[in-house]
Amino acid sequence: MSDYSAAAPAVTGRKSRRGLAEVLFRLRKSPLAMFGLIFILCLAFVAVFAGVLAPYPYQKQNLMHSYETPSRQFWLGTDEFGRDILSRLIYGARISLQVGFIAVGIALFVGGMLGAVAGYYGGWIDNGIMRLMDVLLSVPQTLLAIAIAASLGPGLFNLMIAVGIAAVPNYARIVRGSVLSIREMEFIEAARAVGSSDLRIILKHILPNSMAPIIVQSTLGVASAILNAAGLSFIGLGIQPPYPEWGAMLSGGRQYIRDYAHLTLYPGLAIMLTILALNFLGDGLRDALDPKLKR
Amino acid sequence: MIRYILRRILFLIPVLIGVAFCVFTLLYLTPGDPARMILGDMATENAIKEFRAKEGLDKPFLLQFGNYIYKAITQGDIGRSYITKRPVMNEIMATFPATLKLAAFAIVIAVVVGLPCGILSAIKQYSVFDTLAMIFAMIGLSMPVFWLGLLLILLFSVHLRWLPPSGFDTFKAMILPSLALSAQSISMITRMTRSSMLEVVRADYIRTARSKGQKESVVIWVHALHNALIPVVTLCGLQFGHLLAGAILTESIFAVPGVGRLMVESIKMRDYPVVQGGVLFVAVAFSVVNLLVDLLYAYIDPRIKAQYR
């Protein structure tokens, strides 16, 4: 019996490698998806090495250079405190990506577990969990995030929680749907027959086999989490000064829009390009992972 | 059909109570004593105790929630503002018309622009127009509404001086906020119309219509569009609900005196009952709009109507 269970992951591993290679092959055929992937990888690189790449510390004030337009010294200009906008954008990438990925991580963990439990057990557990998700889904995601953030108060951690919790129902529904389509399959029955526990079946067999829609939703989810977080920071519920979150930078610069448009132009552009790249990547992944579109 | 309507309405009741429960719990968990916030820092301990007893704030959580629901249903009372001391419902009702008007204008713009763009994109698939429309749609989906709003102000108010940057009292003042709010919906409607049309034009009955010698314009505008529009109508309805919620950011940029701006101002002043009341109100409006969309969907799609005959 132990031989059987040891052999199973090896087979799954070979299959998943083949699957991954095929997905990457299909993804490479979409120039927009590749643009998205490369852009996000570059942004992640910039975020990780922000300390090395940023020309100035993000909080360094220089009132002698306030409101400067782009120049050789300050490539994207400076803000009202003379802080370098490029440096703040580079550090802001770290915060925005952190918020996007951690919020989706929270949503994926909570929503994924709820969805998996609901789908696997069915009955009243499924009914109870999914009706709760229906209730949460009946509040628009942005509004729910605002309500949670208003209750928790501003701050990076609370922002991630608010954005993450607001997205939980989306993941719960997707994972439940996948679990429902998989749970009656023969390999699940086989796992049950060899005595695997419910938790092991869910974690080792069901979730890995329902990854395709989860990956697509997560990629698009990071985009919407970044957008939601920027919106919350814009209305004062997210990151507080002096941290350079893109939405907060936009909000700070809006009062100077008549005379110093560059204060709002670049943070907005950074948000838009990041969301655009994630959307292209998400769309590309959806096409690459959708079996209906295969040859 | 009446059975379907009744079932959907009955289903809405527990959802709304659930939403109210979530909103009430959030307010309950928010730090700070409501009695002290309403009466102010100068209030005596006795006065606070008396107020807590009078308002039922000293009761257990579930009892307080029961009281909240009872008052909300029977008197439309969802609390009182910490700042103005006025009932939250009055504050919301005074601002809701502006939000409704903004969302309505935005959805009209979204349909008028998005629908023809989606149809043309599908008819001229892989053409320059199709490519451009899809690129703009993707940009529209990725552009934060608050940034687009600022760009519109910069272009039309600061540089061209054509339109006012704030307010909502004249038709001219309504244009920029409605445009900013509609951008994402335009993109979604364009994409949905295109994909829906492309799916329909490959259907057998379209091939049959063509093989019978129907003119291409009749095939597209009569046969294809009729069925392709069913999911688009649903999307438009759902978008209207989302626009009610999305108006929060737009209203705060353009100083539109709506529920969204009221909520943002209340967040800044920590006036939590107004924030939570606003969330509850918009969530209820959103649920009602969704219900109406479902009913409309059942009405226009004979396949659904037939299930409930």
PDB file of N, CA, C and O in Angstrom, chain A residues 188-226:
ATOM      1  N   ILE A 188     -10.132   9.903  -6.481  1.00  0.00           N
ATOM      2  CA  ILE A 188     -10.508  10.327  -5.124  1.00  0.00           C
ATOM      3  C   ILE A 188     -11.049   9.114  -4.354  1.00  0.00           C
ATOM      4  O   ILE A 188     -10.721   8.893  -3.194  1.00  0.00           O
ATOM      5  N   GLU A 189     -11.822   8.325  -5.084  1.00  0.00           N
ATOM      6  CA  GLU A 189     -12.352   7.097  -4.486  1.00  0.00           C
ATOM      7  C   GLU A 189     -11.199   6.167  -4.089  1.00  0.00           C
ATOM      8  O   GLU A 189     -11.199   5.568  -3.014  1.00  0.00           O
ATOM      9  N   ALA A 190     -10.189   6.115  -4.959  1.00  0.00           N
ATOM     10  CA  ALA A 190      -9.016   5.277  -4.689  1.00  0.00           C
ATOM     11  C   ALA A 190      -8.293   5.778  -3.441  1.00  0.00           C
ATOM     12  O   ALA A 190      -7.887   4.987  -2.584  1.00  0.00           O
ATOM     13  N   ALA A 191      -8.151   7.106  -3.349  1.00  0.00           N
ATOM     14  CA  ALA A 191      -7.464   7.670  -2.180  1.00  0.00           C
ATOM     15  C   ALA A 191      -8.239   7.347  -0.912  1.00  0.00           C
ATOM     16  O   ALA A 191      -7.650   7.003   0.119  1.00  0.00           O
ATOM     17  N   ARG A 192      -9.563   7.414  -1.022  1.00  0.00           N
ATOM     18  CA  ARG A 192     -10.410   7.116   0.142  1.00  0.00           C
ATOM     19  C   ARG A 192     -10.246   5.620   0.500  1.00  0.00           C
ATOM     20  O   ARG A 192     -10.157   5.246   1.661  1.00  0.00           O
ATOM     21  N   ALA A 193     -10.174   4.781  -0.549  1.00  0.00           N
ATOM     22  CA  ALA A 193     -10.071   3.338  -0.328  1.00  0.00           C
ATOM     23  C   ALA A 193      -8.766   2.960   0.364  1.00  0.00           C
ATOM     24  O   ALA A 193      -8.728   2.009   1.138  1.00  0.00           O
ATOM     25  N   VAL A 194      -7.679   3.699   0.082  1.00  0.00           N
ATOM     26  CA  VAL A 194      -6.402   3.356   0.728  1.00  0.00           C
ATOM     27  C   VAL A 194      -6.301   3.997   2.113  1.00  0.00           C
ATOM     28  O   VAL A 194      -5.267   3.937   2.761  1.00  0.00           O
ATOM     29  N   GLY A 195      -7.364   4.634   2.551  1.00  0.00           N
ATOM     30  CA  GLY A 195      -7.436   5.112   3.931  1.00  0.00           C
ATOM     31  C   GLY A 195      -6.957   6.540   4.143  1.00  0.00           C
ATOM     32  O   GLY A 195      -6.643   6.932   5.268  1.00  0.00           O
ATOM     33  N   SER A 196      -6.840   7.345   3.065  1.00  0.00           N
ATOM     34  CA  SER A 196      -6.427   8.748   3.236  1.00  0.00           C
ATOM     35  C   SER A 196      -7.479   9.508   4.036  1.00  0.00           C
ATOM     36  O   SER A 196      -8.676   9.269   3.860  1.00  0.00           O
ATOM     37  N   SER A 197      -7.019  10.407   4.877  1.00  0.00           N
ATOM     38  CA  SER A 197      -7.969  11.213   5.657  1.00  0.00           C
ATOM     39  C   SER A 197      -8.601  12.271   4.747  1.00  0.00           C
ATOM     40  O   SER A 197      -8.071  12.569   3.664  1.00  0.00           O
ATOM     41  N   ASP A 198      -9.730  12.834   5.218  1.00  0.00           N
ATOM     42  CA  ASP A 198     -10.415  13.858   4.418  1.00  0.00           C
ATOM     43  C   ASP A 198      -9.482  15.030   4.130  1.00  0.00           C
ATOM     44  O   ASP A 198      -9.431  15.560   3.017  1.00  0.00           O
ATOM     45  N   LEU A 199      -8.732  15.455   5.165  1.00  0.00           N
ATOM     46  CA  LEU A 199      -7.835  16.603   5.011  1.00  0.00           C
ATOM     47  C   LEU A 199      -6.783  16.328   3.945  1.00  0.00           C
ATOM     48  O   LEU A 199      -6.492  17.158   3.096  1.00  0.00           O
ATOM     49  N   ARG A 200      -6.245  15.087   3.991  1.00  0.00           N
ATOM     50  CA  ARG A 200      -5.210  14.718   3.018  1.00  0.00           C
ATOM     51  C   ARG A 200      -5.792  14.684   1.599  1.00  0.00           C
ATOM     52  O   ARG A 200      -5.174  15.151   0.650  1.00  0.00           O
ATOM     53  N   ILE A 201      -7.012  14.153   1.500  1.00  0.00           N
ATOM     54  CA  ILE A 201      -7.643  14.084   0.169  1.00  0.00           C
ATOM     55  C   ILE A 201      -7.852  15.490  -0.378  1.00  0.00           C
ATOM     56  O   ILE A 201      -7.542  15.770  -1.543  1.00  0.00           O
ATOM     57  N   ILE A 202      -8.331  16.388   0.498  1.00  0.00           N
ATOM     58  CA  ILE A 202      -8.580  17.766   0.035  1.00  0.00           C
ATOM     59  C   ILE A 202      -7.260  18.442  -0.355  1.00  0.00           C
ATOM     60  O   ILE A 202      -7.132  19.010  -1.440  1.00  0.00           O
ATOM     61  N   LEU A 203      -6.255  18.340   0.534  1.00  0.00           N
ATOM     62  CA  LEU A 203      -5.014  19.085   0.293  1.00  0.00           C
ATOM     63  C   LEU A 203      -4.137  18.456  -0.780  1.00  0.00           C
ATOM     64  O   LEU A 203      -3.516  19.159  -1.575  1.00  0.00           O
ATOM     65  N   LYS A 204      -4.068  17.127  -0.791  1.00  0.00           N
ATOM     66  CA  LYS A 204      -3.102  16.470  -1.683  1.00  0.00           C
ATOM     67  C   LYS A 204      -3.698  16.080  -3.024  1.00  0.00           C
ATOM     68  O   LYS A 204      -2.979  15.918  -3.994  1.00  0.00           O
ATOM     69  N   HIS A 205      -4.998  15.842  -3.046  1.00  0.00           N
ATOM     70  CA  HIS A 205      -5.568  15.331  -4.300  1.00  0.00           C
ATOM     71  C   HIS A 205      -6.532  16.294  -4.972  1.00  0.00           C
ATOM     72  O   HIS A 205      -6.458  16.505  -6.181  1.00  0.00           O
ATOM     73  N   ILE A 206      -7.430  16.885  -4.160  1.00  0.00           N
ATOM     74  CA  ILE A 206      -8.452  17.725  -4.796  1.00  0.00           C
ATOM     75  C   ILE A 206      -7.889  19.091  -5.183  1.00  0.00           C
ATOM     76  O   ILE A 206      -7.987  19.506  -6.340  1.00  0.00           O
ATOM     77  N   LEU A 207      -7.284  19.800  -4.231  1.00  0.00           N
ATOM     78  CA  LEU A 207      -6.820  21.164  -4.542  1.00  0.00           C
ATOM     79  C   LEU A 207      -5.792  21.208  -5.678  1.00  0.00           C
ATOM     80  O   LEU A 207      -5.926  22.032  -6.584  1.00  0.00           O
ATOM     81  N   PRO A 208      -4.760  20.311  -5.664  1.00  0.00           N
ATOM     82  CA  PRO A 208      -3.806  20.381  -6.783  1.00  0.00           C
ATOM     83  C   PRO A 208      -4.463  20.148  -8.142  1.00  0.00           C
ATOM     84  O   PRO A 208      -3.994  20.627  -9.156  1.00  0.00           O
ATOM     85  N   ASN A 209      -5.574  19.402  -8.154  1.00  0.00           N
ATOM     86  CA  ASN A 209      -6.239  19.132  -9.429  1.00  0.00           C
ATOM     87  C   ASN A 209      -7.252  20.188  -9.825  1.00  0.00           C
ATOM     88  O   ASN A 209      -7.879  20.092 -10.866  1.00  0.00           O
ATOM     89  N   SER A 210      -7.446  21.174  -8.938  1.00  0.00           N
ATOM     90  CA  SER A 210      -8.371  22.256  -9.333  1.00  0.00           C
ATOM     91  C   SER A 210      -7.622  23.576  -9.417  1.00  0.00           C
ATOM     92  O   SER A 210      -8.174  24.637  -9.172  1.00  0.00           O
ATOM     93  N   MET A 211      -6.321  23.479  -9.754  1.00  0.00           N
ATOM     94  CA  MET A 211      -5.491  24.687  -9.734  1.00  0.00           C
ATOM     95  C   MET A 211      -5.760  25.648 -10.890  1.00  0.00           C
ATOM     96  O   MET A 211      -5.570  26.843 -10.749  1.00  0.00           O
ATOM     97  N   ALA A 212      -6.183  25.116 -12.056  1.00  0.00           N
ATOM     98  CA  ALA A 212      -6.296  25.985 -13.238  1.00  0.00           C
ATOM     99  C   ALA A 212      -7.178  27.209 -12.992  1.00  0.00           C
ATOM    100  O   ALA A 212      -6.706  28.343 -13.134  1.00  0.00           O
ATOM    101  N   PRO A 213      -8.442  27.028 -12.583  1.00  0.00           N
ATOM    102  CA  PRO A 213      -9.250  28.234 -12.363  1.00  0.00           C
ATOM    103  C   PRO A 213      -8.736  29.083 -11.206  1.00  0.00           C
ATOM    104  O   PRO A 213      -8.885  30.311 -11.211  1.00  0.00           O
ATOM    105  N   ILE A 214      -8.102  28.428 -10.222  1.00  0.00           N
ATOM    106  CA  ILE A 214      -7.595  29.190  -9.069  1.00  0.00           C
ATOM    107  C   ILE A 214      -6.441  30.100  -9.499  1.00  0.00           C
ATOM    108  O   ILE A 214      -6.358  31.252  -9.089  1.00  0.00           O
ATOM    109  N   ILE A 215      -5.567  29.571 -10.372  1.00  0.00           N
ATOM    110  CA  ILE A 215      -4.426  30.372 -10.834  1.00  0.00           C
ATOM    111  C   ILE A 215      -4.931  31.595 -11.601  1.00  0.00           C
ATOM    112  O   ILE A 215      -4.472  32.721 -11.384  1.00  0.00           O
ATOM    113  N   VAL A 216      -5.901  31.377 -12.488  1.00  0.00           N
ATOM    114  CA  VAL A 216      -6.432  32.489 -13.284  1.00  0.00           C
ATOM    115  C   VAL A 216      -7.078  33.524 -12.365  1.00  0.00           C
ATOM    116  O   VAL A 216      -6.790  34.730 -12.448  1.00  0.00           O
ATOM    117  N   GLN A 217      -7.922  33.045 -11.451  1.00  0.00           N
ATOM    118  CA  GLN A 217      -8.613  33.969 -10.553  1.00  0.00           C
ATOM    119  C   GLN A 217      -7.612  34.723  -9.672  1.00  0.00           C
ATOM    120  O   GLN A 217      -7.773  35.903  -9.402  1.00  0.00           O
ATOM    121  N   SER A 218      -6.538  34.030  -9.256  1.00  0.00           N
ATOM    122  CA  SER A 218      -5.559  34.684  -8.390  1.00  0.00           C
ATOM    123  C   SER A 218      -4.819  35.784  -9.137  1.00  0.00           C
ATOM    124  O   SER A 218      -4.572  36.855  -8.581  1.00  0.00           O
ATOM    125  N   THR A 219      -4.466  35.512 -10.390  1.00  0.00           N
ATOM    126  CA  THR A 219      -3.748  36.529 -11.170  1.00  0.00           C
ATOM    127  C   THR A 219      -4.618  37.767 -11.332  1.00  0.00           C
ATOM    128  O   THR A 219      -4.171  38.893 -11.095  1.00  0.00           O
ATOM    129  N   LEU A 220      -5.879  37.545 -11.725  1.00  0.00           N
ATOM    130  CA  LEU A 220      -6.786  38.684 -11.880  1.00  0.00           C
ATOM    131  C   LEU A 220      -7.103  39.286 -10.508  1.00  0.00           C
ATOM    132  O   LEU A 220      -7.312  40.491 -10.382  1.00  0.00           O
ATOM    133  N   GLY A 221      -7.096  38.426  -9.474  1.00  0.00           N
ATOM    134  CA  GLY A 221      -7.383  38.887  -8.113  1.00  0.00           C
ATOM    135  C   GLY A 221      -6.319  39.828  -7.585  1.00  0.00           C
ATOM    136  O   GLY A 221      -6.634  40.780  -6.871  1.00  0.00           O
ATOM    137  N   VAL A 222      -5.043  39.559  -7.944  1.00  0.00           N
ATOM    138  CA  VAL A 222      -3.968  40.459  -7.505  1.00  0.00           C
ATOM    139  C   VAL A 222      -4.219  41.850  -8.097  1.00  0.00           C
ATOM    140  O   VAL A 222      -4.085  42.871  -7.413  1.00  0.00           O
ATOM    141  N   ALA A 223      -4.624  41.868  -9.376  1.00  0.00           N
ATOM    142  CA  ALA A 223      -4.923  43.159 -10.023  1.00  0.00           C
ATOM    143  C   ALA A 223      -6.027  43.877  -9.272  1.00  0.00           C
ATOM    144  O   ALA A 223      -5.903  45.065  -8.944  1.00  0.00           O
ATOM    145  N   SER A 224      -7.095  43.167  -8.984  1.00  0.00           N
ATOM    146  CA  SER A 224      -8.216  43.858  -8.332  1.00  0.00           C
ATOM    147  C   SER A 224      -7.872  44.211  -6.889  1.00  0.00           C
ATOM    148  O   SER A 224      -8.335  45.226  -6.373  1.00  0.00           O
ATOM    149  N   ALA A 225      -7.010  43.404  -6.231  1.00  0.00           N
ATOM    150  CA  ALA A 225      -6.588  43.742  -4.861  1.00  0.00           C
ATOM    151  C   ALA A 225      -5.751  45.025  -4.860  1.00  0.00           C
ATOM    152  O   ALA A 225      -5.924  45.896  -3.998  1.00  0.00           O
ATOM    153  N   ILE A 226      -4.841  45.145  -5.837  1.00  0.00           N
ATOM    154  CA  ILE A 226      -4.007  46.355  -5.911  1.00  0.00           C
ATOM    155  C   ILE A 226      -4.895  47.583  -6.167  1.00  0.00           C
ATOM    156  O   ILE A 226      -4.732  48.642  -5.554  1.00  0.00           O
TER     157      ILE A 226
END
